[in-house]
């Protein structure tokens, strides 16, 4: 067991995120610098590599409509010119010199940047990341040059008609706060971004007291900490808590069930999507574990859901899932019905949902299997340290590190009653958003004018 050191300095004391970790794996070593930067070392000496990741609490949930997508653009600009490498050419040349493999991702509640290189070049790699996180130039010509890359991401997403089904669902699920869940962003906002706007994002969120530095691989934690102090120690904290100064607005609960139709020429078969507001890690952590276990139970071929929907021939696929978030995690029911039996499949799905809180809906064996398989998935995810590090930082941003490190332990505590409580609180008889994806020709052939009328009559 490793207890974390508490931060004890000045103004930042009142603004630093509170870490409530009780225990960490033996190869995890956690410290907080005096400027608030959290430093986690994950020692794994299997190969002589080091992965350096900086994660910032930023992402879709911080974006008002006029900034919709700029967390994503910021991620792209991280790997451009900065004060120490003042051109794209200089930046790329340095990556070659260091033998760096680099990338970044943007999600709803974090933006992360990472490089992997020889552990012999750890100091140089950390200095490289320090320059990029603290001193980006946001050159407007480089932002324009990045437009085709951003365009490509939109085009790849839009090539899948399900993208539009999800976007329509998001607009109804989150209403006026749609931009807070729209990770890919608004194309026009991204294309018209200015240096001033990017610096506004930086000023709000890119501070050591809103970030974590994680170094994983064949390294020694004492050495990592010493280098972190030397390289990042003079990064000045913001002096405020970004989430107190710029609070995330609460998503209003759904008041009623709504229906919508998404038409897309590329749709090849009807797809039904039902979504609910689920638990989050601020208000109901036990239900987040119950959600994961129950979703896995429903995925088992032996489950009543799969038997009565897929094995019966009413649907080709049905999947239930939950995305753990700090701010309202969505629950989804995704079904590809037999095109000849859409209304029958929907009625059968509703009948299943009505029974999800029944004592005999799943067996003890299915409950145990779900826990066991989730534990195996968790173990498998740790096989490659350079990838595992991203899982750790995801949970740092959306819950806490100890939420993740105690994940399997807490899964094993989930009971049948926990699952019933989760179902009754968030799904059964609760308002939801239901949509269908069809092509214009399918819509005409099926005579769908009102989805609510079509599905319920």
Tab-separated table of C-alpha atoms in Angstrom:
chain	number	residue	atom	x	y	z
A	1	UNK	CA	0.000	0.000	0.000
A	2	UNK	CA	1.283	3.431	-0.882
A	3	UNK	CA	-0.164	6.566	0.602
A	4	UNK	CA	-0.023	9.723	-1.429
A	5	UNK	CA	1.639	12.844	-0.250
A	6	UNK	CA	-0.667	15.770	0.313
A	7	UNK	CA	0.021	19.176	-1.188
A	8	UNK	CA	0.744	21.824	1.392
A	9	UNK	CA	1.689	24.984	-0.404
A	10	UNK	CA	-0.009	28.356	-0.522
A	11	UNK	CA	-2.839	29.312	-2.796
A	12	UNK	CA	-2.566	26.139	-4.762
A	13	UNK	CA	-3.455	24.153	-1.706
A	14	UNK	CA	-7.016	25.365	-2.036
A	15	UNK	CA	-7.224	24.763	-5.752
A	16	UNK	CA	-5.498	21.428	-6.336
A	17	UNK	CA	-7.585	18.387	-7.195
A	18	UNK	CA	-7.992	16.249	-4.116
A	19	UNK	CA	-6.419	12.827	-4.506
A	20	UNK	CA	-8.150	10.148	-2.519
A	21	UNK	CA	-6.026	7.209	-3.525
A	22	UNK	CA	-5.605	4.657	-0.824
A	23	UNK	CA	-3.420	2.091	-2.533
A	24	UNK	CA	-1.553	1.568	-5.730
A	25	UNK	CA	0.125	-1.422	-7.397
A	26	UNK	CA	3.721	-1.994	-6.325
A	27	UNK	CA	5.104	-0.672	-9.608
A	28	UNK	CA	3.089	2.590	-9.413
A	29	UNK	CA	4.827	5.561	-7.779
A	30	UNK	CA	2.897	8.784	-7.365
A	31	UNK	CA	4.058	12.237	-6.299
A	32	UNK	CA	2.804	15.788	-6.633
A	33	UNK	CA	5.245	18.612	-7.384
A	34	UNK	CA	4.971	21.891	-5.534
A	35	UNK	CA	3.415	23.501	-8.621
A	36	UNK	CA	0.601	20.937	-8.538
A	37	UNK	CA	1.814	18.739	-11.402
A	38	UNK	CA	1.018	15.139	-10.558
A	39	UNK	CA	3.733	12.673	-11.517
A	40	UNK	CA	3.065	8.967	-11.855
A	41	UNK	CA	5.795	6.476	-12.701
A	42	UNK	CA	4.826	2.976	-13.815
A	43	UNK	CA	7.893	0.767	-13.718
A	44	UNK	CA	8.061	-2.102	-16.215
A	45	UNK	CA	11.547	-3.239	-17.207
A	46	UNK	CA	10.514	-5.796	-19.823
A	47	UNK	CA	11.802	-3.712	-22.744
A	48	UNK	CA	14.258	-0.753	-22.684
A	49	UNK	CA	11.660	1.840	-23.672
A	50	UNK	CA	9.968	4.740	-21.934
A	51	UNK	CA	6.569	6.205	-22.727
A	52	UNK	CA	6.017	9.772	-21.565
A	53	UNK	CA	2.444	11.029	-21.424
A	54	UNK	CA	0.979	14.349	-20.367
A	55	UNK	CA	-2.767	14.404	-19.830
A	56	UNK	CA	-4.843	17.528	-19.285
A	57	UNK	CA	-8.385	17.788	-17.912
A	58	UNK	CA	-9.747	19.313	-21.097
A	59	UNK	CA	-11.869	17.916	-23.915
A	60	UNK	CA	-15.422	18.170	-25.141
A	61	UNK	CA	-16.950	18.817	-21.745
A	62	UNK	CA	-15.080	22.122	-21.416
A	63	UNK	CA	-16.359	23.509	-24.725
A	64	UNK	CA	-19.112	26.071	-25.191
A	65	UNK	CA	-20.513	26.194	-28.772
A	66	UNK	CA	-18.018	28.813	-29.965
A	67	UNK	CA	-15.162	26.548	-28.854
A	68	UNK	CA	-16.714	23.285	-30.081
A	69	UNK	CA	-13.791	21.167	-31.286
A	70	UNK	CA	-10.905	23.389	-30.194
A	71	UNK	CA	-9.689	20.865	-27.618
A	72	UNK	CA	-9.314	18.553	-30.589
A	73	UNK	CA	-7.497	21.183	-32.652
A	74	UNK	CA	-5.273	21.966	-29.664
A	75	UNK	CA	-4.243	18.321	-29.639
A	76	UNK	CA	-3.131	18.672	-33.264
A	77	UNK	CA	-1.216	21.886	-32.540
A	78	UNK	CA	0.681	20.325	-29.644
A	79	UNK	CA	2.879	18.572	-32.200
A	80	UNK	CA	3.693	21.770	-34.096
A	81	UNK	CA	6.103	24.637	-33.587
A	82	UNK	CA	6.923	25.818	-30.086
A	83	UNK	CA	9.384	28.241	-28.519
A	84	UNK	CA	12.238	25.715	-28.507
A	85	UNK	CA	11.437	24.078	-31.850
A	86	UNK	CA	10.112	27.079	-33.774
A	87	UNK	CA	8.993	25.373	-36.980
A	88	UNK	CA	7.273	22.184	-38.042
A	89	UNK	CA	10.503	21.118	-39.724
A	90	UNK	CA	12.519	21.621	-36.538
A	91	UNK	CA	9.907	19.745	-34.542
A	92	UNK	CA	9.936	16.755	-36.875
A	93	UNK	CA	13.717	16.765	-37.092
A	94	UNK	CA	13.900	16.527	-33.302
A	95	UNK	CA	11.533	13.552	-33.278
A	96	UNK	CA	13.880	11.814	-35.718
A	97	UNK	CA	16.939	12.623	-33.623
A	98	UNK	CA	15.302	11.121	-30.553
A	99	UNK	CA	13.677	8.204	-32.363
A	100	UNK	CA	10.304	9.252	-31.010
A	101	UNK	CA	6.964	7.692	-31.842
A	102	UNK	CA	4.306	10.235	-30.902
A	103	UNK	CA	0.545	10.782	-30.908
A	104	UNK	CA	-2.331	12.311	-28.978
A	105	UNK	CA	-6.042	11.810	-28.481
A	106	UNK	CA	-9.019	13.910	-27.488
A	107	UNK	CA	-12.038	12.515	-25.691
A	108	UNK	CA	-14.950	13.878	-23.725
A	109	UNK	CA	-13.033	14.514	-20.517
A	110	UNK	CA	-9.320	14.493	-21.307
A	111	UNK	CA	-6.683	15.343	-23.894
A	112	UNK	CA	-3.510	13.276	-23.781
A	113	UNK	CA	-0.172	13.525	-25.547
A	114	UNK	CA	2.421	10.786	-25.545
A	115	UNK	CA	5.784	9.774	-26.940
A	116	UNK	CA	7.692	6.515	-26.764
A	117	UNK	CA	11.462	6.413	-27.093
A	118	UNK	CA	14.581	4.669	-25.779
A	119	UNK	CA	14.814	4.815	-22.002
A	120	UNK	CA	18.377	6.127	-22.491
A	121	UNK	CA	16.841	9.350	-23.839
A	122	UNK	CA	14.351	9.876	-21.042
A	123	UNK	CA	15.601	13.346	-20.101
A	124	UNK	CA	15.555	14.532	-23.709
A	125	UNK	CA	12.062	13.122	-24.152
A	126	UNK	CA	10.767	14.873	-21.048
A	127	UNK	CA	12.332	18.149	-22.206
A	128	UNK	CA	10.681	17.653	-25.601
A	129	UNK	CA	7.277	17.260	-23.922
A	130	UNK	CA	7.937	20.236	-21.656
A	131	UNK	CA	8.508	22.502	-24.658
A	132	UNK	CA	5.374	21.293	-26.394
A	133	UNK	CA	3.010	21.550	-23.410
A	134	UNK	CA	4.219	24.917	-22.132
A	135	UNK	CA	5.304	26.897	-25.160
A	136	UNK	CA	3.122	26.210	-28.245
A	137	UNK	CA	3.169	29.017	-30.818
A	138	UNK	CA	-0.229	28.333	-32.442
A	139	UNK	CA	1.026	29.650	-35.747
A	140	UNK	CA	-2.043	30.502	-37.833
A	141	UNK	CA	-0.456	29.242	-41.044
A	142	UNK	CA	0.273	25.913	-39.341
A	143	UNK	CA	-3.360	25.786	-38.172
A	144	UNK	CA	-4.481	26.307	-41.781
A	145	UNK	CA	-2.039	23.636	-42.913
A	146	UNK	CA	-3.676	21.290	-40.417
A	147	UNK	CA	-7.133	21.792	-41.933
A	148	UNK	CA	-6.828	18.881	-44.399
A	149	UNK	CA	-5.898	16.577	-41.515
A	150	UNK	CA	-8.948	17.703	-39.527
A	151	UNK	CA	-11.075	17.466	-42.668
A	152	UNK	CA	-9.871	13.902	-43.101
A	153	UNK	CA	-11.045	12.973	-39.612
A	154	UNK	CA	-14.493	14.405	-40.317
A	155	UNK	CA	-14.675	12.636	-43.670
A	156	UNK	CA	-13.716	9.301	-42.151
A	157	UNK	CA	-16.372	9.716	-39.466
A	158	UNK	CA	-19.011	10.860	-41.945
A	159	UNK	CA	-18.354	7.894	-44.224
A	160	UNK	CA	-20.126	5.768	-41.606
A	161	UNK	CA	-23.885	6.506	-41.490
A	162	UNK	CA	-23.964	5.519	-37.800
A	163	UNK	CA	-22.015	8.739	-37.135
A	164	UNK	CA	-25.122	10.731	-38.073
A	165	UNK	CA	-27.397	8.477	-35.982
A	166	UNK	CA	-25.193	9.204	-32.966
A	167	UNK	CA	-24.980	12.922	-33.667
A	168	UNK	CA	-28.767	13.212	-33.868
A	169	UNK	CA	-29.026	11.242	-30.638
A	170	UNK	CA	-26.464	13.493	-28.926
A	171	UNK	CA	-28.408	16.626	-29.836
A	172	UNK	CA	-31.515	15.238	-28.117
A	173	UNK	CA	-29.635	13.719	-25.190
A	174	UNK	CA	-27.721	16.876	-24.254
A	175	UNK	CA	-29.839	19.717	-25.656
A	176	UNK	CA	-28.222	23.145	-25.329
A	177	UNK	CA	-25.066	21.498	-23.968
A	178	UNK	CA	-24.541	19.367	-27.064
A	179	UNK	CA	-21.090	20.870	-27.667
A	180	UNK	CA	-19.994	19.499	-24.260
A	181	UNK	CA	-20.369	15.943	-25.581
A	182	UNK	CA	-19.338	16.567	-29.197
A	183	UNK	CA	-15.705	15.525	-29.120
A	184	UNK	CA	-14.990	15.796	-32.831
A	185	UNK	CA	-16.265	19.359	-32.739
A	186	UNK	CA	-17.879	21.766	-35.153
A	187	UNK	CA	-16.146	21.835	-38.498
A	188	UNK	CA	-16.621	25.581	-39.006
A	189	UNK	CA	-15.388	26.444	-35.516
A	190	UNK	CA	-12.223	24.442	-36.111
A	191	UNK	CA	-11.602	25.894	-39.566
A	192	UNK	CA	-11.975	29.482	-38.305
A	193	UNK	CA	-9.886	29.024	-35.138
A	194	UNK	CA	-7.504	31.841	-34.270
A	195	UNK	CA	-4.319	32.036	-32.233
A	196	UNK	CA	-6.229	34.121	-29.694
A	197	UNK	CA	-8.835	31.384	-29.193
A	198	UNK	CA	-6.174	28.724	-28.774
A	199	UNK	CA	-4.421	30.831	-26.151
A	200	UNK	CA	-7.751	31.182	-24.354
A	201	UNK	CA	-7.984	27.381	-24.124
A	202	UNK	CA	-4.391	27.286	-22.898
A	203	UNK	CA	-5.052	29.953	-20.269
A	204	UNK	CA	-8.034	28.091	-18.895
A	205	UNK	CA	-6.778	24.521	-18.728
A	206	UNK	CA	-3.108	24.043	-19.569
A	207	UNK	CA	-1.592	24.375	-16.131
A	208	UNK	CA	0.444	21.953	-14.019
A	209	UNK	CA	-2.331	21.863	-11.406
A	210	UNK	CA	-4.709	20.531	-14.082
A	211	UNK	CA	-2.342	17.957	-15.575
A	212	UNK	CA	-0.601	14.686	-14.892
A	213	UNK	CA	2.773	13.522	-16.190
A	214	UNK	CA	3.017	9.755	-16.466
A	215	UNK	CA	6.229	7.950	-17.364
A	216	UNK	CA	5.959	4.219	-17.959
A	217	UNK	CA	8.474	1.600	-18.973
A	218	UNK	CA	12.040	0.651	-18.113
A	219	UNK	CA	12.663	3.573	-15.761
A	220	UNK	CA	13.322	4.186	-12.078
A	221	UNK	CA	10.774	6.296	-10.243
A	222	UNK	CA	13.410	8.218	-8.248
A	223	UNK	CA	15.094	9.227	-11.509
A	224	UNK	CA	11.785	10.183	-13.136
A	225	UNK	CA	10.819	12.338	-10.168
A	226	UNK	CA	14.193	14.103	-10.116
A	227	UNK	CA	13.950	14.847	-13.836
A	228	UNK	CA	10.335	15.988	-13.496
A	229	UNK	CA	11.321	18.472	-10.791
A	230	UNK	CA	14.241	19.759	-12.858
A	231	UNK	CA	12.343	20.074	-16.132
A	232	UNK	CA	8.735	20.877	-15.108
A	233	UNK	CA	9.312	22.354	-11.656
A	234	UNK	CA	9.237	25.990	-12.788
A	235	UNK	CA	5.952	25.585	-14.714
A	236	UNK	CA	3.795	28.099	-12.902
A	237	UNK	CA	0.430	26.966	-11.510
A	238	UNK	CA	-2.710	28.814	-12.493
A	239	UNK	CA	-3.584	30.006	-9.016
A	240	UNK	CA	-7.149	28.841	-9.555
A	241	UNK	CA	-9.092	25.649	-9.998
A	242	UNK	CA	-10.190	25.634	-13.672
A	243	UNK	CA	-13.377	23.802	-12.791
A	244	UNK	CA	-14.341	26.294	-10.117
A	245	UNK	CA	-13.549	29.296	-12.281
A	246	UNK	CA	-15.084	27.764	-15.421
A	247	UNK	CA	-17.611	25.268	-14.035
A	248	UNK	CA	-19.025	22.541	-16.238
A	249	UNK	CA	-22.798	23.099	-16.476
A	250	UNK	CA	-24.921	20.200	-15.317
A	251	UNK	CA	-26.747	18.231	-17.992
A	252	UNK	CA	-30.485	18.530	-17.432
A	253	UNK	CA	-32.202	15.155	-16.909
A	254	UNK	CA	-34.338	13.945	-19.789
A	255	UNK	CA	-37.937	14.944	-19.081
A	256	UNK	CA	-39.634	12.707	-21.611
A	257	UNK	CA	-38.931	10.025	-24.164
A	258	UNK	CA	-38.239	11.411	-27.614
A	259	UNK	CA	-37.978	9.777	-31.018
A	260	UNK	CA	-36.161	10.751	-34.181
A	261	UNK	CA	-35.366	9.453	-37.649
A	262	UNK	CA	-31.924	9.750	-39.243
A	263	UNK	CA	-31.945	9.463	-43.009
A	264	UNK	CA	-28.717	8.695	-44.818
A	265	UNK	CA	-28.135	7.503	-48.365
A	266	UNK	CA	-25.375	5.162	-47.200
A	267	UNK	CA	-27.577	3.255	-44.737
A	268	UNK	CA	-27.800	-0.376	-45.827
A	269	UNK	CA	-29.981	-1.773	-43.070
A	270	UNK	CA	-32.166	-0.177	-40.375
A	271	UNK	CA	-30.423	0.400	-37.040
A	272	UNK	CA	-32.232	1.293	-33.808
A	273	UNK	CA	-30.450	3.239	-31.057
A	274	UNK	CA	-31.897	3.832	-27.581
A	275	UNK	CA	-29.954	5.937	-25.079
A	276	UNK	CA	-30.415	6.918	-21.453
A	277	UNK	CA	-28.692	9.214	-19.012
A	278	UNK	CA	-26.635	6.913	-16.796
A	279	UNK	CA	-24.579	7.239	-13.621
A	280	UNK	CA	-21.364	9.187	-13.315
A	281	UNK	CA	-18.306	8.977	-11.110
A	282	UNK	CA	-19.168	12.120	-9.119
A	283	UNK	CA	-22.560	10.975	-7.871
A	284	UNK	CA	-22.994	7.213	-8.102
A	285	UNK	CA	-19.804	5.180	-8.400
A	286	UNK	CA	-21.385	1.836	-7.352
A	287	UNK	CA	-23.779	1.996	-10.292
A	288	UNK	CA	-20.883	2.512	-12.709
A	289	UNK	CA	-19.541	-0.902	-11.702
A	290	UNK	CA	-23.003	-2.463	-11.828
A	291	UNK	CA	-23.447	-1.012	-15.323
A	292	UNK	CA	-20.263	-2.674	-16.585
A	293	UNK	CA	-21.159	-6.056	-15.100
A	294	UNK	CA	-24.745	-5.988	-16.360
A	295	UNK	CA	-23.681	-4.896	-19.860
A	296	UNK	CA	-21.362	-7.894	-20.012
A	297	UNK	CA	-24.083	-10.258	-18.789
A	298	UNK	CA	-26.305	-9.047	-21.623
A	299	UNK	CA	-23.542	-9.626	-24.172
A	300	UNK	CA	-23.233	-13.325	-23.347
A	301	UNK	CA	-24.717	-15.552	-25.995
A	302	UNK	CA	-26.555	-17.472	-23.284
A	303	UNK	CA	-28.271	-14.318	-21.967
A	304	UNK	CA	-32.014	-13.978	-22.318
A	305	UNK	CA	-31.490	-10.799	-24.338
A	306	UNK	CA	-29.348	-12.541	-26.968
A	307	UNK	CA	-31.561	-15.620	-26.987
A	308	UNK	CA	-34.818	-13.729	-27.408
A	309	UNK	CA	-33.559	-11.140	-29.876
A	310	UNK	CA	-30.703	-12.618	-31.907
A	311	UNK	CA	-31.139	-16.394	-31.623
A	312	UNK	CA	-34.876	-15.979	-32.296
A	313	UNK	CA	-34.132	-14.241	-35.584
A	314	UNK	CA	-35.743	-10.928	-34.618
A	315	UNK	CA	-32.420	-9.076	-34.697
A	316	UNK	CA	-29.024	-9.571	-36.255
A	317	UNK	CA	-27.248	-7.809	-33.419
A	318	UNK	CA	-28.084	-6.213	-30.080
A	319	UNK	CA	-25.592	-4.568	-27.787
A	320	UNK	CA	-25.990	-2.775	-24.471
A	321	UNK	CA	-23.219	-0.595	-23.098
A	322	UNK	CA	-22.343	2.166	-20.725
A	323	UNK	CA	-19.589	4.795	-20.982
A	324	UNK	CA	-18.140	5.781	-17.610
A	325	UNK	CA	-17.908	9.564	-17.377
A	326	UNK	CA	-17.480	12.150	-14.659
A	327	UNK	CA	-20.416	14.110	-16.109
A	328	UNK	CA	-23.352	11.800	-16.937
A	329	UNK	CA	-22.245	8.606	-18.642
A	330	UNK	CA	-24.612	7.578	-21.440
A	331	UNK	CA	-26.194	4.115	-21.621
A	332	UNK	CA	-26.905	2.758	-25.082
A	333	UNK	CA	-28.969	-0.067	-26.531
A	334	UNK	CA	-27.878	-0.636	-30.114
A	335	UNK	CA	-29.962	-3.035	-32.205
A	336	UNK	CA	-29.792	-4.111	-35.835
A	337	UNK	CA	-33.258	-5.571	-36.311
A	338	UNK	CA	-34.273	-8.050	-38.948
A	339	UNK	CA	-35.480	-5.592	-41.638
A	340	UNK	CA	-38.620	-7.666	-42.043
A	341	UNK	CA	-39.415	-7.618	-38.315
A	342	UNK	CA	-38.469	-4.171	-37.015
A	343	UNK	CA	-41.571	-3.559	-34.899
A	344	UNK	CA	-41.561	-7.132	-33.562
A	345	UNK	CA	-37.909	-6.788	-32.598
A	346	UNK	CA	-38.551	-3.467	-30.881
A	347	UNK	CA	-41.507	-4.916	-28.934
A	348	UNK	CA	-39.367	-7.870	-27.877
A	349	UNK	CA	-36.595	-5.520	-26.786
A	350	UNK	CA	-39.048	-3.534	-24.676
A	351	UNK	CA	-40.279	-6.778	-23.109
A	352	UNK	CA	-36.712	-7.658	-22.208
A	353	UNK	CA	-36.051	-4.252	-20.632
A	354	UNK	CA	-39.213	-4.638	-18.553
A	355	UNK	CA	-37.727	-7.836	-17.089
A	356	UNK	CA	-34.168	-6.590	-16.488
A	357	UNK	CA	-34.909	-6.093	-12.778
A	358	UNK	CA	-36.451	-9.566	-12.346
A	359	UNK	CA	-34.811	-11.911	-9.855
A	360	UNK	CA	-34.410	-14.623	-12.485
A	361	UNK	CA	-33.297	-12.504	-15.442
A	362	UNK	CA	-29.747	-13.814	-15.235
A	363	UNK	CA	-28.137	-16.747	-13.486
A	364	UNK	CA	-25.463	-16.741	-10.811
A	365	UNK	CA	-23.160	-18.370	-13.345
A	366	UNK	CA	-23.707	-15.543	-15.846
A	367	UNK	CA	-22.996	-12.994	-13.126
A	368	UNK	CA	-19.770	-14.770	-12.165
A	369	UNK	CA	-18.729	-15.176	-15.799
A	370	UNK	CA	-19.215	-11.462	-16.427
A	371	UNK	CA	-16.992	-10.517	-13.504
A	372	UNK	CA	-14.358	-13.040	-14.536
A	373	UNK	CA	-14.286	-11.940	-18.171
A	374	UNK	CA	-14.062	-8.270	-17.219
A	375	UNK	CA	-11.126	-9.097	-14.961
A	376	UNK	CA	-9.445	-10.963	-17.836
A	377	UNK	CA	-10.031	-7.981	-20.145
A	378	UNK	CA	-8.454	-5.737	-17.537
A	379	UNK	CA	-5.425	-8.013	-17.225
A	380	UNK	CA	-5.066	-8.228	-20.989
A	381	UNK	CA	-5.129	-4.425	-21.264
A	382	UNK	CA	-1.948	-4.312	-19.165
A	383	UNK	CA	0.037	-6.476	-21.557
A	384	UNK	CA	1.574	-3.532	-23.406
A	385	UNK	CA	2.770	-0.735	-21.111
A	386	UNK	CA	2.916	1.913	-23.842
A	387	UNK	CA	-0.825	1.371	-24.401
A	388	UNK	CA	-1.810	0.653	-20.792
A	389	UNK	CA	-0.629	4.122	-19.781
A	390	UNK	CA	-3.532	5.635	-21.782
A	391	UNK	CA	-6.046	3.566	-19.811
A	392	UNK	CA	-4.611	4.868	-16.555
A	393	UNK	CA	-4.842	8.500	-17.614
A	394	UNK	CA	-8.383	8.041	-18.898
A	395	UNK	CA	-9.453	7.035	-15.397
A	396	UNK	CA	-7.366	9.792	-13.827
A	397	UNK	CA	-9.434	12.303	-15.803
A	398	UNK	CA	-12.895	10.731	-15.538
A	399	UNK	CA	-12.679	9.273	-12.030
A	400	UNK	CA	-9.395	8.741	-10.195
A	401	UNK	CA	-6.415	6.465	-10.491
A	402	UNK	CA	-7.589	4.350	-7.589
A	403	UNK	CA	-11.009	3.963	-9.260
A	404	UNK	CA	-9.118	2.085	-11.909
A	405	UNK	CA	-6.590	0.241	-9.738
A	406	UNK	CA	-9.442	-1.051	-7.528
A	407	UNK	CA	-11.710	-1.734	-10.523
A	408	UNK	CA	-11.619	-5.517	-10.458
A	409	UNK	CA	-11.965	-5.600	-6.678
A	410	UNK	CA	-15.109	-3.465	-6.895
A	411	UNK	CA	-16.529	-5.422	-9.821
A	412	UNK	CA	-16.390	-8.501	-7.645
A	413	UNK	CA	-18.538	-6.755	-5.035
A	414	UNK	CA	-21.419	-6.144	-7.479
A	415	UNK	CA	-24.555	-7.999	-6.416
A	416	UNK	CA	-27.847	-8.822	-8.050
A	417	UNK	CA	-29.427	-6.061	-5.965
A	418	UNK	CA	-26.854	-3.537	-7.225
A	419	UNK	CA	-27.811	-4.380	-10.794
A	420	UNK	CA	-31.534	-4.081	-10.041
A	421	UNK	CA	-30.933	-0.679	-8.481
A	422	UNK	CA	-28.958	0.412	-11.540
A	423	UNK	CA	-31.693	-0.783	-13.917
A	424	UNK	CA	-34.508	0.871	-11.964
A	425	UNK	CA	-32.646	4.141	-11.441
A	426	UNK	CA	-31.419	4.680	-14.957
A	427	UNK	CA	-33.244	2.481	-17.486
A	428	UNK	CA	-36.578	0.857	-16.687
A	429	UNK	CA	-39.450	3.338	-17.112
A	430	UNK	CA	-36.942	6.152	-17.486
A	431	UNK	CA	-37.063	8.781	-20.265
A	432	UNK	CA	-34.809	7.987	-23.170
A	433	UNK	CA	-33.956	8.983	-26.713
A	434	UNK	CA	-34.782	6.487	-29.441
A	435	UNK	CA	-33.758	6.836	-33.060
A	436	UNK	CA	-33.640	4.796	-36.229
A	437	UNK	CA	-31.191	5.004	-39.104
A	438	UNK	CA	-32.701	4.387	-42.520
A	439	UNK	CA	-32.073	5.374	-46.103
A	440	UNK	CA	-34.674	7.616	-47.783
A	441	UNK	CA	-35.881	4.583	-49.761
A	442	UNK	CA	-36.252	2.460	-46.591
A	443	UNK	CA	-38.187	5.259	-44.926
A	444	UNK	CA	-40.561	5.393	-47.851
A	445	UNK	CA	-40.910	1.615	-48.124
A	446	UNK	CA	-41.548	1.227	-44.391
A	447	UNK	CA	-43.894	4.232	-44.364
A	448	UNK	CA	-42.201	5.749	-41.313
A	449	UNK	CA	-43.512	9.256	-40.756
A	450	UNK	CA	-43.453	9.224	-36.960
A	451	UNK	CA	-41.006	6.804	-35.359
A	452	UNK	CA	-42.993	6.755	-32.112
A	453	UNK	CA	-46.134	5.757	-33.981
A	454	UNK	CA	-44.284	3.266	-36.159
A	455	UNK	CA	-42.593	1.444	-33.273
A	456	UNK	CA	-45.451	1.449	-30.808
A	457	UNK	CA	-48.384	0.444	-33.015
